[in-house]
PDB file of C-alpha atoms in Angstrom:
ATOM      1  CA  MET F 379      97.998 117.199 108.201  1.00  0.00           C
ATOM      2  CA  SER F 380      99.305 118.335 104.834  1.00  0.00           C
ATOM      3  CA  ARG F 381      98.510 121.726 103.415  1.00  0.00           C
ATOM      4  CA  PRO F 382      97.372 122.410  99.847  1.00  0.00           C
ATOM      5  CA  LEU F 383      99.970 123.409  97.288  1.00  0.00           C
ATOM      6  CA  GLN F 384     100.404 127.170  97.025  1.00  0.00           C
ATOM      7  CA  ILE F 385     101.257 128.589  93.617  1.00  0.00           C
ATOM      8  CA  ALA F 386     102.122 132.276  93.387  1.00  0.00           C
ATOM      9  CA  VAL F 387     101.428 134.053  90.112  1.00  0.00           C
ATOM     10  CA  ALA F 388     103.121 137.254  88.975  1.00  0.00           C
ATOM     11  CA  GLY F 389     102.043 139.303  85.975  1.00  0.00           C
ATOM     12  CA  GLY F 390     101.289 142.748  84.703  1.00  0.00           C
ATOM     13  CA  GLY F 391      98.856 145.065  86.456  1.00  0.00           C
ATOM     14  CA  THR F 392      97.502 145.752  82.991  1.00  0.00           C
ATOM     15  CA  CYS F 393      97.399 143.297  80.128  1.00  0.00           C
ATOM     16  CA  GLY F 394      95.878 142.785  76.719  1.00  0.00           C
ATOM     17  CA  PRO F 395      93.153 140.302  75.811  1.00  0.00           C
ATOM     18  CA  ARG F 396      95.593 137.500  74.845  1.00  0.00           C
ATOM     19  CA  ALA F 397      97.530 137.752  78.122  1.00  0.00           C
ATOM     20  CA  ALA F 398      94.246 137.903  80.058  1.00  0.00           C
ATOM     21  CA  ARG F 399      93.043 134.694  78.373  1.00  0.00           C
ATOM     22  CA  GLN F 400      96.351 132.988  79.210  1.00  0.00           C
ATOM     23  CA  ALA F 401      96.164 134.132  82.832  1.00  0.00           C
ATOM     24  CA  GLU F 402      92.554 133.012  83.187  1.00  0.00           C
ATOM     25  CA  THR F 403      93.385 129.589  81.704  1.00  0.00           C
ATOM     26  CA  LEU F 404      96.364 129.304  84.041  1.00  0.00           C
ATOM     27  CA  GLY F 405      94.242 130.161  87.096  1.00  0.00           C
ATOM     28  CA  ARG F 406      91.631 127.590  86.123  1.00  0.00           C
ATOM     29  CA  ALA F 407      94.251 124.871  85.603  1.00  0.00           C
ATOM     30  CA  LEU F 408      95.967 125.606  88.910  1.00  0.00           C
ATOM     31  CA  ALA F 409      92.663 125.477  90.817  1.00  0.00           C
ATOM     32  CA  GLU F 410      91.670 122.251  89.053  1.00  0.00           C
ATOM     33  CA  GLY F 411      95.025 120.865  90.198  1.00  0.00           C
ATOM     34  CA  GLY F 412      94.079 121.646  93.804  1.00  0.00           C
ATOM     35  CA  ALA F 413      96.402 124.609  94.354  1.00  0.00           C
ATOM     36  CA  VAL F 414      95.709 127.775  96.292  1.00  0.00           C
ATOM     37  CA  VAL F 415      96.535 130.669  93.964  1.00  0.00           C
ATOM     38  CA  ILE F 416      98.395 133.625  95.448  1.00  0.00           C
ATOM     39  CA  CYS F 417      98.879 136.913  93.620  1.00  0.00           C
ATOM     40  CA  GLY F 418      99.175 140.663  94.061  1.00  0.00           C
ATOM     41  CA  GLY F 419      95.397 140.925  94.083  1.00  0.00           C
ATOM     42  CA  LEU F 420      94.838 143.872  91.766  1.00  0.00           C
ATOM     43  CA  GLY F 421      93.921 144.115  88.063  1.00  0.00           C
ATOM     44  CA  GLY F 422      95.354 142.919  84.766  1.00  0.00           C
ATOM     45  CA  ALA F 423      96.904 139.459  84.863  1.00  0.00           C
ATOM     46  CA  MET F 424      96.191 139.243  88.606  1.00  0.00           C
ATOM     47  CA  ALA F 425      92.459 139.724  88.052  1.00  0.00           C
ATOM     48  CA  ALA F 426      92.409 137.286  85.140  1.00  0.00           C
ATOM     49  CA  VAL F 427      94.232 134.508  87.038  1.00  0.00           C
ATOM     50  CA  SER F 428      91.906 135.112  89.989  1.00  0.00           C
ATOM     51  CA  ARG F 429      88.836 134.918  87.744  1.00  0.00           C
ATOM     52  CA  GLY F 430      89.994 131.617  86.246  1.00  0.00           C
ATOM     53  CA  ALA F 431      90.821 130.053  89.604  1.00  0.00           C
ATOM     54  CA  ARG F 432      87.499 131.108  91.153  1.00  0.00           C
ATOM     55  CA  ALA F 433      85.566 129.833  88.118  1.00  0.00           C
ATOM     56  CA  ALA F 434      87.102 126.415  88.814  1.00  0.00           C
ATOM     57  CA  GLY F 435      86.143 126.592  92.499  1.00  0.00           C
ATOM     58  CA  GLY F 436      89.626 127.457  93.726  1.00  0.00           C
ATOM     59  CA  LEU F 437      90.814 129.703  96.521  1.00  0.00           C
ATOM     60  CA  VAL F 438      92.655 132.894  95.553  1.00  0.00           C
ATOM     61  CA  VAL F 439      94.663 134.945  98.056  1.00  0.00           C
ATOM     62  CA  GLY F 440      95.542 138.513  97.091  1.00  0.00           C
ATOM     63  CA  LEU F 441      98.391 140.322  98.847  1.00  0.00           C
ATOM     64  CA  LEU F 442      97.388 143.939  98.338  1.00  0.00           C
ATOM     65  CA  PRO F 443      99.839 146.853  98.312  1.00  0.00           C
ATOM     66  CA  GLY F 444      97.609 149.223 100.289  1.00  0.00           C
ATOM     67  CA  TYR F 445      95.414 149.114 103.374  1.00  0.00           C
ATOM     68  CA  ALA F 446      91.969 148.673 101.804  1.00  0.00           C
ATOM     69  CA  HIS F 447      90.343 145.286 101.255  1.00  0.00           C
ATOM     70  CA  ALA F 448      88.155 146.933  98.601  1.00  0.00           C
ATOM     71  CA  ASP F 449      91.193 147.553  96.386  1.00  0.00           C
ATOM     72  CA  GLY F 450      91.385 143.848  95.590  1.00  0.00           C
ATOM     73  CA  ASN F 451      89.836 142.378  92.477  1.00  0.00           C
ATOM     74  CA  PRO F 452      86.354 140.841  92.916  1.00  0.00           C
ATOM     75  CA  TRP F 453      87.545 137.227  92.435  1.00  0.00           C
ATOM     76  CA  LEU F 454      89.740 137.082  95.528  1.00  0.00           C
ATOM     77  CA  GLY F 455      88.669 134.614  98.188  1.00  0.00           C
ATOM     78  CA  VAL F 456      91.003 136.276 100.691  1.00  0.00           C
ATOM     79  CA  ALA F 457      92.190 139.884 100.400  1.00  0.00           C
ATOM     80  CA  LEU F 458      95.154 140.703 102.644  1.00  0.00           C
ATOM     81  CA  PRO F 459      95.986 144.413 102.772  1.00  0.00           C
ATOM     82  CA  THR F 460      99.698 144.807 103.525  1.00  0.00           C
ATOM     83  CA  GLY F 461     100.218 148.565 103.417  1.00  0.00           C
ATOM     84  CA  ILE F 462     103.751 148.022 102.082  1.00  0.00           C
ATOM     85  CA  GLY F 463     103.362 148.907  98.408  1.00  0.00           C
ATOM     86  CA  HIS F 464     105.774 147.191  96.033  1.00  0.00           C
ATOM     87  CA  ALA F 465     107.553 145.569  98.967  1.00  0.00           C
ATOM     88  CA  ARG F 466     104.654 143.085  98.977  1.00  0.00           C
ATOM     89  CA  ASN F 467     106.381 141.448  96.000  1.00  0.00           C
ATOM     90  CA  VAL F 468     108.640 139.595  98.414  1.00  0.00           C
ATOM     91  CA  LEU F 469     105.532 138.254 100.182  1.00  0.00           C
ATOM     92  CA  VAL F 470     104.079 137.018  96.888  1.00  0.00           C
ATOM     93  CA  ALA F 471     107.392 135.358  95.987  1.00  0.00           C
ATOM     94  CA  ALA F 472     107.743 133.764  99.421  1.00  0.00           C
ATOM     95  CA  ALA F 473     104.130 132.582  99.759  1.00  0.00           C
ATOM     96  CA  GLY F 474     104.206 130.208  96.803  1.00  0.00           C
ATOM     97  CA  ASP F 475     105.830 126.798  96.687  1.00  0.00           C
ATOM     98  CA  VAL F 476     106.456 127.825  93.072  1.00  0.00           C
ATOM     99  CA  LEU F 477     106.071 131.142  91.225  1.00  0.00           C
ATOM    100  CA  VAL F 478     104.528 131.263  87.751  1.00  0.00           C
ATOM    101  CA  ALA F 479     105.423 134.440  85.872  1.00  0.00           C
ATOM    102  CA  LEU F 480     103.239 135.859  83.117  1.00  0.00           C
ATOM    103  CA  PRO F 481     104.264 138.813  80.958  1.00  0.00           C
ATOM    104  CA  GLY F 482     104.626 141.960  83.023  1.00  0.00           C
ATOM    105  CA  ALA F 483     107.036 144.749  83.809  1.00  0.00           C
ATOM    106  CA  HIS F 484     109.376 145.687  86.653  1.00  0.00           C
ATOM    107  CA  GLY F 485     107.169 144.324  89.434  1.00  0.00           C
ATOM    108  CA  THR F 486     106.943 140.931  87.727  1.00  0.00           C
ATOM    109  CA  LEU F 487     110.692 140.848  87.170  1.00  0.00           C
ATOM    110  CA  SER F 488     111.257 141.687  90.838  1.00  0.00           C
ATOM    111  CA  GLU F 489     108.987 138.803  91.898  1.00  0.00           C
ATOM    112  CA  ILE F 490     110.905 136.419  89.635  1.00  0.00           C
ATOM    113  CA  ALA F 491     114.246 137.535  91.069  1.00  0.00           C
ATOM    114  CA  LEU F 492     112.966 137.423  94.653  1.00  0.00           C
ATOM    115  CA  ALA F 493     111.554 133.928  94.162  1.00  0.00           C
ATOM    116  CA  ARG F 494     114.939 132.729  92.877  1.00  0.00           C
ATOM    117  CA  VAL F 495     116.774 134.410  95.783  1.00  0.00           C
ATOM    118  CA  LEU F 496     114.378 132.634  98.170  1.00  0.00           C
ATOM    119  CA  GLY F 497     115.029 129.308  96.459  1.00  0.00           C
ATOM    120  CA  ARG F 498     111.583 129.021  94.888  1.00  0.00           C
ATOM    121  CA  PRO F 499     111.262 127.419  91.452  1.00  0.00           C
ATOM    122  CA  VAL F 500     109.983 129.790  88.770  1.00  0.00           C
ATOM    123  CA  VAL F 501     107.961 128.812  85.706  1.00  0.00           C
ATOM    124  CA  VAL F 502     107.859 131.491  82.988  1.00  0.00           C
ATOM    125  CA  LEU F 503     105.076 131.726  80.426  1.00  0.00           C
ATOM    126  CA  GLY F 504     105.834 134.150  77.613  1.00  0.00           C
ATOM    127  CA  GLY F 505     108.493 136.776  77.281  1.00  0.00           C
ATOM    128  CA  ARG F 506     112.199 136.670  77.866  1.00  0.00           C
ATOM    129  CA  VAL F 507     113.492 136.648  81.405  1.00  0.00           C
ATOM    130  CA  PRO F 508     117.179 137.340  82.042  1.00  0.00           C
ATOM    131  CA  VAL F 509     117.257 135.245  85.221  1.00  0.00           C
ATOM    132  CA  ALA F 510     119.066 131.922  85.480  1.00  0.00           C
ATOM    133  CA  GLY F 511     117.289 128.803  86.643  1.00  0.00           C
ATOM    134  CA  VAL F 512     113.768 129.510  85.393  1.00  0.00           C
ATOM    135  CA  VAL F 513     111.648 126.849  83.698  1.00  0.00           C
ATOM    136  CA  ARG F 514     110.002 127.835  80.423  1.00  0.00           C
ATOM    137  CA  ALA F 515     106.416 126.826  79.627  1.00  0.00           C
ATOM    138  CA  ARG F 516     104.758 126.676  76.202  1.00  0.00           C
ATOM    139  CA  SER F 517     101.146 127.265  77.258  1.00  0.00           C
ATOM    140  CA  PRO F 518      99.104 128.108  80.355  1.00  0.00           C
ATOM    141  CA  GLU F 519      98.260 124.431  80.784  1.00  0.00           C
ATOM    142  CA  ASP F 520     101.951 123.493  80.496  1.00  0.00           C
ATOM    143  CA  ALA F 521     102.851 126.193  83.052  1.00  0.00           C
ATOM    144  CA  ALA F 522     100.251 124.831  85.486  1.00  0.00           C
ATOM    145  CA  ARG F 523     101.451 121.225  85.013  1.00  0.00           C
ATOM    146  CA  ARG F 524     105.074 122.196  85.565  1.00  0.00           C
ATOM    147  CA  ALA F 525     104.287 124.362  88.608  1.00  0.00           C
ATOM    148  CA  LEU F 526     102.076 121.713  90.211  1.00  0.00           C
ATOM    149  CA  ARG F 527     104.696 119.015  89.607  1.00  0.00           C
ATOM    150  CA  LEU F 528     107.490 121.171  91.057  1.00  0.00           C
ATOM    151  CA  ALA F 529     105.385 122.031  94.108  1.00  0.00           C
ATOM    152  CA  ALA F 530     104.262 118.428  94.668  1.00  0.00           C
ATOM    153  CA  THR F 531     107.780 117.047  94.423  1.00  0.00           C
ATOM    154  CA  GLY F 532     109.173 119.545  96.901  1.00  0.00           C
ATOM    155  CA  GLY F 533     111.012 121.669  94.367  1.00  0.00           C
ATOM    156  CA  ALA F 534     110.833 124.659  96.697  1.00  0.00           C
ATOM    157  CA  ALA F 535     112.078 122.671  99.698  1.00  0.00           C
ATOM    158  CA  ARG F 536     114.981 121.225  97.712  1.00  0.00           C
ATOM    159  CA  ALA F 537     115.917 124.643  96.329  1.00  0.00           C
ATOM    160  CA  SER F 538     115.704 126.184  99.810  1.00  0.00           C
ATOM    161  CA  ARG F 539     117.987 123.519 101.311  1.00  0.00           C
ATOM    162  CA  THR F 540     120.427 124.048  98.451  1.00  0.00           C
ATOM    163  CA  ARG F 541     120.547 127.806  99.050  1.00  0.00           C
ATOM    164  CA  ARG F 542     121.300 127.323 102.763  1.00  0.00           C
ATOM    165  CA  ALA F 543     124.052 124.772 102.192  1.00  0.00           C
TER     166      ALA F 543
END
């Protein structure tokens, strides 16, 4: 039995209206593509991507930094309290077949770097990222297409095998 594609999304805990629209569009496109969306589960870009994915009937998993399910945004289908604070970023990076990064700050940059260390492909939408090997996207729809294609073609598995070799 095959499992659904899992796309992790990283982005700012706070964001402006433009970034929220991009995140919501991205979440919708990922869910329409059949992916489970995984994120940090809180506000900002995480809430917007969750809202978009749920609006399209998708499943959203939030890996929360604290111990309370109630801390998660209201669009999560599954809220997983970790109790490990920012260290949950490695769980977000590892849980996706691909990571899509939206504009954010230090936490987003850490998820990008961790995903690359773990051999996961990274698609970046907006902003400049000083990390080698990331794929740039021009729009939320482009980011979703690229992430879904990378996940479906085993981009994460190939990258992982390469890192172990």
